[in-house]
């Protein structure tokens, strides 16, 4: 009987992807052993997160409330001719936090994964195509993840956009900066060799 | 501005041990993308967890409210002559869920780790000694974790209890059941060899 509240928190936390039963238990026990203020603050923050956050109707980024444009779409200083297509909101936030990109975004909100039975939403693809054509983008960067699912997703998006009058590109594959060659897997090594950069005065190295 | 609630949830979640900044962000984004009911339910469950749960004043287990005895200490069918001393509440809960133990518990609520600057609470050790003597336990199983910190903690507890009139034991080291010899580390292999069990009619095998 006295474990009911604990079981409840554990079962709710275990619904978060990547959080197993044991991790959920560890988290719940940590919450239990914290001062009451922390638990109350977290509970309040979670409610506020849902109440004071919505999604941008154009790109899918976080917005201050449902229906509002996000900080990126409403920023007049962004490059409005370049669009970066991403699988998830998480990818968008990492891009924004890195500060390396100044164009606009479009979150697919999904990916193609035959193994996990995931597919892209046809409506999202239609919405993307319409957005690209209507706003006359010059370049679309299809920034899907460097794995099989990302490849499949890339080709599906490419297929939808290939007849539009727009340059289409994709993120470079290669060694992660700060990583080490000794630990790189062979596919990454192959990609980094395949896309090697010429350094002697811009003369292109041989590429297959 | 529109990311404040998200940042708050991320920073609170990142305080949970074992949850890094990136995991906290992933969890928060999952919460954000769930139906509102889930977030509300989780928030309520966290509050309830703190309000409807306390700790047993005897052993440190979870109790229905502060000051109440826990389900183990108040269960007349438990073996009241055997005490299992554990580092954490998490260890206790795993023991209870496994159903392999029928005695009482005592949670130290800490361990000795010179690397992380952790030490045992002197008062807890005094309380343990007093409990063992007062209740006339026959055996104390010091169930610290099979690592350096657990060894140090074991010896500290052993030191406090060694002059009491009680049998003291410790959990066996060996191959985890379901594991494989091919993947076992050498310390575990050595321990499993060192503590090998005789099988021919109870004749003890040679042990160093």
Short mmCIF file of C-alpha atoms in Angstrom, two decimals:
data_model
loop_
_atom_site.label_atom_id
_atom_site.label_comp_id
_atom_site.label_asym_id
_atom_site.label_seq_id
_atom_site.Cartn_x
_atom_site.Cartn_y
_atom_site.Cartn_z
CA UNK A 1 0.00 0.00 0.00
CA UNK A 2 2.64 2.52 1.02
CA UNK A 3 4.42 2.08 -2.31
CA UNK A 4 1.52 3.17 -4.53
CA UNK A 5 2.72 6.78 -5.12
CA UNK A 6 6.21 5.49 -5.88
CA UNK A 7 4.92 2.89 -8.34
CA UNK A 8 2.87 5.55 -10.08
CA UNK A 9 5.82 7.89 -10.59
CA UNK A 10 7.98 5.00 -11.76
CA UNK A 11 5.43 3.82 -14.32
CA UNK A 12 4.97 7.36 -15.67
CA UNK A 13 8.69 8.03 -15.90
CA UNK A 14 9.26 4.68 -17.59
CA UNK A 15 7.11 5.89 -20.50
CA UNK A 16 9.83 8.35 -21.50
CA UNK A 17 11.80 6.84 -24.39
CA UNK A 18 15.21 5.68 -23.24
CA UNK A 19 14.14 5.44 -19.60
CA UNK A 20 13.86 1.82 -18.50
CA UNK A 21 12.17 0.43 -15.40
CA UNK A 22 15.40 0.53 -13.38
CA UNK A 23 16.28 4.09 -14.37
CA UNK A 24 12.74 5.22 -13.63
CA UNK A 25 13.04 3.68 -10.19
CA UNK A 26 16.37 5.39 -9.58
CA UNK A 27 14.93 8.76 -10.66
CA UNK A 28 11.82 8.33 -8.52
CA UNK A 29 13.86 7.38 -5.47
CA UNK A 30 16.03 10.43 -6.03
CA UNK A 31 12.92 12.64 -6.17
CA UNK A 32 11.66 10.99 -3.00
CA UNK A 33 14.87 11.72 -1.16
CA UNK A 34 15.09 15.36 -2.25
CA UNK A 35 13.69 18.27 -0.24
CA UNK A 36 9.99 18.78 -0.89
CA UNK A 37 10.68 22.11 -2.64
CA UNK A 38 12.53 20.41 -5.45
CA UNK A 39 9.68 17.98 -6.16
CA UNK A 40 7.11 20.78 -6.07
CA UNK A 41 9.23 22.96 -8.34
CA UNK A 42 9.63 20.14 -10.84
CA UNK A 43 5.92 19.33 -10.79
CA UNK A 44 5.06 22.99 -11.31
CA UNK A 45 7.63 23.36 -14.08
CA UNK A 46 6.20 20.36 -15.94
CA UNK A 47 2.69 21.81 -15.79
CA UNK A 48 3.95 25.22 -16.90
CA UNK A 49 5.89 23.60 -19.73
CA UNK A 50 2.66 22.24 -21.15
CA UNK A 51 0.63 25.36 -20.45
CA UNK A 52 3.02 28.03 -21.62
CA UNK A 53 4.49 26.30 -24.63
CA UNK A 54 3.05 25.61 -28.04
CA UNK A 55 4.38 24.74 -31.47
CA UNK A 56 5.01 27.07 -34.38
CA UNK A 57 2.40 26.37 -37.10
CA UNK A 58 5.01 26.98 -39.81
CA UNK A 59 8.11 25.07 -38.77
CA UNK A 60 7.16 23.03 -35.69
CA UNK A 61 9.63 24.80 -33.36
CA UNK A 62 8.64 25.69 -29.80
CA UNK A 63 6.50 28.82 -29.56
CA UNK A 64 5.23 30.79 -26.57
CA UNK A 65 1.72 29.45 -27.09
CA UNK A 66 -0.28 27.39 -29.57
CA UNK A 67 -0.73 29.24 -32.86
CA UNK A 68 2.04 31.83 -32.31
CA UNK A 69 5.03 31.95 -34.61
CA UNK A 70 8.30 30.80 -33.07
CA UNK A 71 11.34 32.97 -32.34
CA UNK A 72 13.03 31.81 -35.56
CA UNK A 73 10.13 32.29 -37.99
CA UNK A 74 9.33 35.73 -36.55
CA UNK A 75 12.93 36.95 -36.55
CA UNK A 76 13.41 39.41 -39.47
CA UNK A 77 17.21 39.00 -39.39
CA UNK A 78 17.16 35.30 -40.35
CA UNK A 79 18.09 34.24 -43.87
CA UNK A 80 14.65 33.54 -45.35
CA UNK A 81 15.95 31.88 -48.50
CA UNK A 82 17.52 28.85 -46.80
CA UNK A 83 15.47 26.08 -45.22
CA UNK A 84 16.81 23.30 -43.01
CA UNK A 85 14.59 20.19 -42.88
CA UNK A 86 14.97 18.16 -39.67
CA UNK A 87 13.55 14.92 -38.32
CA UNK A 88 12.77 16.19 -34.84
CA UNK A 89 12.35 19.17 -32.57
CA UNK A 90 15.35 17.92 -30.61
CA UNK A 91 17.55 18.24 -33.70
CA UNK A 92 16.25 21.79 -34.22
CA UNK A 93 17.06 22.81 -30.67
CA UNK A 94 20.58 21.43 -30.95
CA UNK A 95 21.08 23.37 -34.19
CA UNK A 96 19.78 26.57 -32.57
CA UNK A 97 21.89 26.15 -29.45
CA UNK A 98 24.98 25.62 -31.56
CA UNK A 99 24.40 28.97 -33.27
CA UNK A 100 25.89 27.72 -36.55
CA UNK A 101 22.82 28.27 -38.73
CA UNK A 102 20.91 31.43 -39.59
CA UNK A 103 18.19 30.23 -41.98
CA UNK A 104 14.71 28.87 -41.29
CA UNK A 105 13.65 25.37 -40.25
CA UNK A 106 11.06 22.75 -41.02
CA UNK A 107 10.55 19.87 -38.56
CA UNK A 108 9.25 16.68 -40.18
CA UNK A 109 8.24 15.26 -36.80
CA UNK A 110 9.10 11.76 -37.89
CA UNK A 111 11.40 9.57 -39.93
CA UNK A 112 11.23 6.43 -42.02
CA UNK A 113 12.17 3.32 -40.11
CA UNK A 114 10.88 0.03 -41.54
CA UNK A 115 12.36 -1.78 -38.51
CA UNK A 116 10.28 0.25 -36.05
CA UNK A 117 7.32 0.68 -38.36
CA UNK A 118 7.76 4.46 -38.53
CA UNK A 119 6.90 6.46 -41.60
CA UNK A 120 6.67 10.11 -42.62
CA UNK A 121 3.37 11.93 -42.54
CA UNK A 122 2.25 12.54 -46.15
CA UNK A 123 0.59 15.79 -45.10
CA UNK A 124 3.85 17.06 -43.64
CA UNK A 125 5.63 16.34 -46.92
CA UNK A 126 2.91 18.16 -48.86
CA UNK A 127 3.13 21.08 -46.42
CA UNK A 128 6.91 21.19 -46.89
CA UNK A 129 6.66 21.21 -50.68
CA UNK A 130 4.03 23.92 -50.59
CA UNK A 131 6.15 26.01 -48.18
CA UNK A 132 9.28 25.67 -50.33
CA UNK A 133 7.46 26.69 -53.51
CA UNK A 134 5.36 29.45 -51.97
CA UNK A 135 8.23 31.19 -50.15
CA UNK A 136 10.62 30.69 -53.05
CA UNK A 137 13.50 29.22 -51.04
CA UNK A 138 16.89 29.11 -52.77
CA UNK A 139 18.28 26.14 -50.89
CA UNK A 140 16.86 23.31 -48.85
CA UNK A 141 19.29 21.47 -46.56
CA UNK A 142 17.87 18.04 -45.74
CA UNK A 143 19.51 17.51 -42.37
CA UNK A 144 18.47 13.95 -41.53
CA UNK A 145 20.53 11.84 -39.14
CA UNK A 146 23.59 9.92 -40.36
CA UNK A 147 22.07 6.47 -40.15
CA UNK A 148 19.93 4.13 -42.23
CA UNK A 149 16.64 5.73 -41.10
CA UNK A 150 18.08 9.17 -41.88
CA UNK A 151 19.08 7.99 -45.36
CA UNK A 152 15.60 6.66 -46.10
CA UNK A 153 14.06 9.85 -44.77
CA UNK A 154 16.47 11.93 -46.86
CA UNK A 155 15.45 10.18 -50.07
CA UNK A 156 11.75 10.51 -49.31
CA UNK A 157 12.13 14.26 -48.77
CA UNK A 158 14.40 14.58 -51.78
CA UNK A 159 11.79 12.79 -53.89
CA UNK A 160 9.13 15.32 -52.93
CA UNK A 161 11.34 18.34 -53.62
CA UNK A 162 13.41 17.25 -56.59
CA UNK A 163 11.15 18.85 -59.19
CA UNK A 164 11.02 22.19 -57.37
CA UNK A 165 13.28 25.00 -58.54
CA UNK A 166 15.53 24.88 -55.48
CA UNK A 167 19.06 23.74 -54.63
CA UNK A 168 18.98 20.67 -52.38
CA UNK A 169 21.86 19.72 -50.12
CA UNK A 170 22.57 17.42 -47.22
CA UNK A 171 24.92 17.56 -44.22
CA UNK A 172 28.48 16.31 -44.72
CA UNK A 173 29.51 12.96 -43.29
CA UNK A 174 32.96 12.58 -41.78
CA UNK A 175 34.95 12.40 -38.58
CA UNK A 176 33.24 14.09 -35.65
CA UNK A 177 35.42 17.00 -34.55
CA UNK A 178 37.22 16.11 -31.34
CA UNK A 179 36.81 12.42 -32.07
CA UNK A 180 39.71 10.15 -32.91
CA UNK A 181 40.56 8.16 -36.03
CA UNK A 182 41.52 5.19 -33.86
CA UNK A 183 37.98 4.86 -32.61
CA UNK A 184 36.04 5.81 -35.76
CA UNK A 185 33.93 3.04 -37.30
CA UNK A 186 34.73 1.98 -40.85
CA UNK A 187 31.64 3.54 -42.41
CA UNK A 188 32.57 6.93 -40.94
CA UNK A 189 36.19 6.48 -42.00
CA UNK A 190 35.03 5.62 -45.51
CA UNK A 191 32.75 8.67 -45.60
CA UNK A 192 35.49 10.97 -44.35
CA UNK A 193 37.87 9.64 -47.00
CA UNK A 194 35.24 9.80 -49.71
CA UNK A 195 34.41 13.43 -48.94
CA UNK A 196 38.00 14.46 -48.25
CA UNK A 197 38.75 18.16 -48.65
CA UNK A 198 41.47 19.46 -50.99
CA UNK A 199 43.88 21.77 -49.20
CA UNK A 200 46.38 22.78 -51.92
CA UNK A 201 44.90 25.94 -53.29
CA UNK A 202 41.40 24.70 -53.75
CA UNK A 203 42.30 22.09 -56.36
CA UNK A 204 39.69 19.33 -56.00
CA UNK A 205 41.09 16.00 -54.84
CA UNK A 206 39.92 12.93 -56.67
CA UNK A 207 36.49 11.82 -55.59
CA UNK A 208 34.65 8.78 -56.83
CA UNK B 1 11.61 34.04 -23.95
CA UNK B 2 9.35 31.22 -25.15
CA UNK B 3 11.90 28.66 -24.02
CA UNK B 4 11.88 29.59 -20.32
CA UNK B 5 9.52 26.79 -19.18
CA UNK B 6 11.52 24.28 -21.20
CA UNK B 7 14.84 25.47 -19.74
CA UNK B 8 13.43 25.22 -16.25
CA UNK B 9 12.28 21.62 -16.67
CA UNK B 10 15.61 20.70 -18.27
CA UNK B 11 17.65 22.24 -15.45
CA UNK B 12 15.54 20.49 -12.78
CA UNK B 13 15.69 17.11 -14.52
CA UNK B 14 19.45 17.46 -15.01
CA UNK B 15 19.84 17.48 -11.22
CA UNK B 16 18.86 13.80 -11.10
CA UNK B 17 22.05 11.74 -10.81
CA UNK B 18 22.81 9.97 -14.07
CA UNK B 19 20.75 12.41 -16.12
CA UNK B 20 22.95 14.69 -18.20
CA UNK B 21 22.02 17.91 -19.95
CA UNK B 22 21.24 16.10 -23.22
CA UNK B 23 19.10 13.40 -21.60
CA UNK B 24 17.23 16.04 -19.60
CA UNK B 25 16.50 17.88 -22.84
CA UNK B 26 15.30 14.71 -24.51
CA UNK B 27 13.02 13.90 -21.56
CA UNK B 28 11.64 17.46 -21.44
CA UNK B 29 10.92 17.47 -25.17
CA UNK B 30 9.14 14.16 -24.79
CA UNK B 31 6.99 15.63 -21.99
CA UNK B 32 6.29 18.64 -24.17
CA UNK B 33 5.11 16.49 -27.05
CA UNK B 34 2.87 14.26 -24.93
CA UNK B 35 -0.85 14.91 -24.36
CA UNK B 36 -1.43 17.36 -21.54
CA UNK B 37 -2.98 14.61 -19.37
CA UNK B 38 0.31 12.76 -19.14
CA UNK B 39 2.22 15.84 -17.95
CA UNK B 40 -0.46 16.67 -15.40
CA UNK B 41 -0.56 13.11 -14.16
CA UNK B 42 3.21 13.01 -13.76
CA UNK B 43 3.26 16.36 -11.95
CA UNK B 44 0.51 15.21 -9.59
CA UNK B 45 2.21 11.87 -9.00
CA UNK B 46 5.47 13.61 -8.07
CA UNK B 47 3.69 15.82 -5.55
CA UNK B 48 1.82 12.84 -4.12
CA UNK B 49 5.04 10.86 -3.90
CA UNK B 50 6.46 13.49 -1.57
CA UNK B 51 3.27 14.00 0.39
CA UNK B 52 2.18 10.42 0.89
CA UNK B 53 5.54 8.82 1.47
CA UNK B 54 7.86 8.93 4.45
CA UNK B 55 10.76 6.88 5.74
CA UNK B 56 10.70 4.18 8.38
CA UNK B 57 12.45 5.50 11.52
CA UNK B 58 13.96 2.07 12.18
CA UNK B 59 15.34 0.83 8.88
CA UNK B 60 15.04 3.73 6.41
CA UNK B 61 12.63 1.90 4.07
CA UNK B 62 9.69 3.69 2.49
CA UNK B 63 6.71 4.12 4.82
CA UNK B 64 3.21 5.45 4.26
CA UNK B 65 4.02 8.66 6.12
CA UNK B 66 6.82 10.17 8.17
CA UNK B 67 7.20 8.39 11.51
CA UNK B 68 5.25 5.24 10.58
CA UNK B 69 6.96 1.88 10.53
CA UNK B 70 7.47 0.38 7.07
CA UNK B 71 5.78 -2.74 5.71
CA UNK B 72 8.84 -4.85 6.54
CA UNK B 73 9.42 -3.69 10.13
CA UNK B 74 5.74 -4.01 10.98
CA UNK B 75 5.32 -7.46 9.39
CA UNK B 76 5.13 -10.10 12.20
CA UNK B 77 6.00 -12.92 9.79
CA UNK B 78 9.50 -11.63 8.98
CA UNK B 79 12.55 -13.28 10.48
CA UNK B 80 13.45 -10.78 13.23
CA UNK B 81 16.83 -12.33 14.03
CA UNK B 82 18.47 -11.58 10.70
CA UNK B 83 19.44 -8.08 9.62
CA UNK B 84 20.56 -7.04 6.15
CA UNK B 85 22.61 -3.81 6.06
CA UNK B 86 22.41 -1.95 2.74
CA UNK B 87 23.97 1.17 1.26
CA UNK B 88 20.81 2.61 -0.22
CA UNK B 89 17.04 2.51 -0.37
CA UNK B 90 17.36 1.45 -3.99
CA UNK B 91 19.24 -1.68 -2.94
CA UNK B 92 16.53 -2.43 -0.37
CA UNK B 93 13.77 -2.13 -2.93
CA UNK B 94 15.57 -4.46 -5.32
CA UNK B 95 15.99 -7.01 -2.52
CA UNK B 96 12.30 -6.76 -1.61
CA UNK B 97 11.13 -7.03 -5.23
CA UNK B 98 13.25 -10.13 -5.72
CA UNK B 99 11.51 -11.83 -2.78
CA UNK B 100 14.65 -13.76 -1.84
CA UNK B 101 15.01 -12.39 1.69
CA UNK B 102 12.72 -12.60 4.69
CA UNK B 103 14.67 -10.82 7.45
CA UNK B 104 14.80 -7.14 8.42
CA UNK B 105 16.80 -4.33 6.86
CA UNK B 106 18.94 -1.37 7.81
CA UNK B 107 19.72 1.28 5.19
CA UNK B 108 23.00 3.12 5.78
CA UNK B 109 22.00 5.90 3.40
CA UNK B 110 25.55 6.35 2.22
CA UNK B 111 28.84 4.67 1.44
CA UNK B 112 32.52 5.36 1.74
CA UNK B 113 34.03 6.76 -1.44
CA UNK B 114 37.29 8.69 -1.04
CA UNK B 115 37.18 9.51 -4.77
CA UNK B 116 33.81 11.25 -4.49
CA UNK B 117 34.37 12.52 -0.96
CA UNK B 118 31.53 10.41 0.47
CA UNK B 119 31.60 8.99 3.96
CA UNK B 120 29.27 7.15 6.30
CA UNK B 121 27.27 9.03 8.89
CA UNK B 122 28.72 8.25 12.35
CA UNK B 123 25.27 8.54 13.88
CA UNK B 124 23.90 5.91 11.49
CA UNK B 125 26.66 3.50 12.50
CA UNK B 126 25.93 4.12 16.18
CA UNK B 127 22.23 3.61 15.52
CA UNK B 128 22.97 0.34 13.72
CA UNK B 129 25.14 -0.97 16.56
CA UNK B 130 22.53 -0.02 19.12
CA UNK B 131 19.78 -1.72 17.05
CA UNK B 132 21.79 -4.93 16.64
CA UNK B 133 22.57 -5.16 20.35
CA UNK B 134 19.14 -4.10 21.59
CA UNK B 135 17.14 -6.46 19.37
CA UNK B 136 19.61 -9.32 19.86
CA UNK B 137 20.04 -10.17 16.17
CA UNK B 138 21.66 -13.53 15.42
CA UNK B 139 23.13 -12.58 12.05
CA UNK B 140 23.98 -9.37 10.24
CA UNK B 141 24.47 -9.61 6.47
CA UNK B 142 26.51 -6.63 5.32
CA UNK B 143 25.20 -6.36 1.75
CA UNK B 144 27.38 -3.61 0.31
CA UNK B 145 27.98 -3.41 -3.43
CA UNK B 146 30.69 -5.50 -5.11
CA UNK B 147 33.08 -2.64 -5.81
CA UNK B 148 35.82 -0.68 -4.06
CA UNK B 149 33.39 1.68 -2.31
CA UNK B 150 31.35 -1.30 -1.17
CA UNK B 151 34.47 -2.96 0.24
CA UNK B 152 35.41 0.15 2.20
CA UNK B 153 31.85 0.48 3.46
CA UNK B 154 31.80 -3.20 4.41
CA UNK B 155 34.92 -2.87 6.54
CA UNK B 156 33.64 0.25 8.28
CA UNK B 157 30.38 -1.51 9.21
CA UNK B 158 32.26 -4.67 10.17
CA UNK B 159 34.50 -2.59 12.43
CA UNK B 160 31.53 -1.20 14.31
CA UNK B 161 29.87 -4.61 14.79
CA UNK B 162 32.80 -6.95 15.25
CA UNK B 163 32.70 -6.86 19.06
CA UNK B 164 28.95 -7.53 19.20
CA UNK B 165 27.74 -11.08 19.88
CA UNK B 166 26.41 -11.62 16.36
CA UNK B 167 27.36 -13.62 13.26
CA UNK B 168 28.47 -11.31 10.48
CA UNK B 169 28.35 -12.29 6.81
CA UNK B 170 28.59 -10.72 3.41
CA UNK B 171 27.07 -11.48 -0.01
CA UNK B 172 28.90 -13.99 -2.20
CA UNK B 173 30.90 -12.78 -5.19
CA UNK B 174 30.81 -14.82 -8.38
CA UNK B 175 29.40 -15.09 -11.87
CA UNK B 176 26.09 -13.28 -12.29
CA UNK B 177 23.47 -15.91 -13.12
CA UNK B 178 22.57 -15.71 -16.80
CA UNK B 179 25.90 -14.03 -17.57
CA UNK B 180 28.64 -15.71 -19.55
CA UNK B 181 32.16 -16.74 -18.62
CA UNK B 182 33.40 -15.36 -21.92
CA UNK B 183 32.42 -11.85 -20.92
CA UNK B 184 33.19 -11.95 -17.19
CA UNK B 185 35.98 -9.64 -16.02
CA UNK B 186 39.01 -11.21 -14.39
CA UNK B 187 38.19 -10.03 -10.86
CA UNK B 188 34.78 -11.70 -11.05
CA UNK B 189 36.31 -14.84 -12.55
CA UNK B 190 38.86 -14.91 -9.76
CA UNK B 191 36.13 -14.45 -7.13
CA UNK B 192 33.97 -17.20 -8.64
CA UNK B 193 36.95 -19.57 -8.67
CA UNK B 194 38.00 -18.60 -5.17
CA UNK B 195 34.52 -19.23 -3.77
CA UNK B 196 33.84 -22.33 -5.88
CA UNK B 197 31.25 -24.74 -4.52
CA UNK B 198 31.95 -28.42 -3.90
CA UNK B 199 29.45 -30.68 -5.62
CA UNK B 200 30.55 -34.22 -4.78
CA UNK B 201 28.59 -35.04 -1.67
CA UNK B 202 29.37 -31.88 0.22
CA UNK B 203 33.13 -32.51 0.42
CA UNK B 204 34.72 -29.07 0.55
CA UNK B 205 36.90 -28.24 -2.43
CA UNK B 206 40.29 -26.70 -1.79
CA UNK B 207 40.01 -23.02 -1.03
CA UNK B 208 42.90 -20.67 -0.45
#
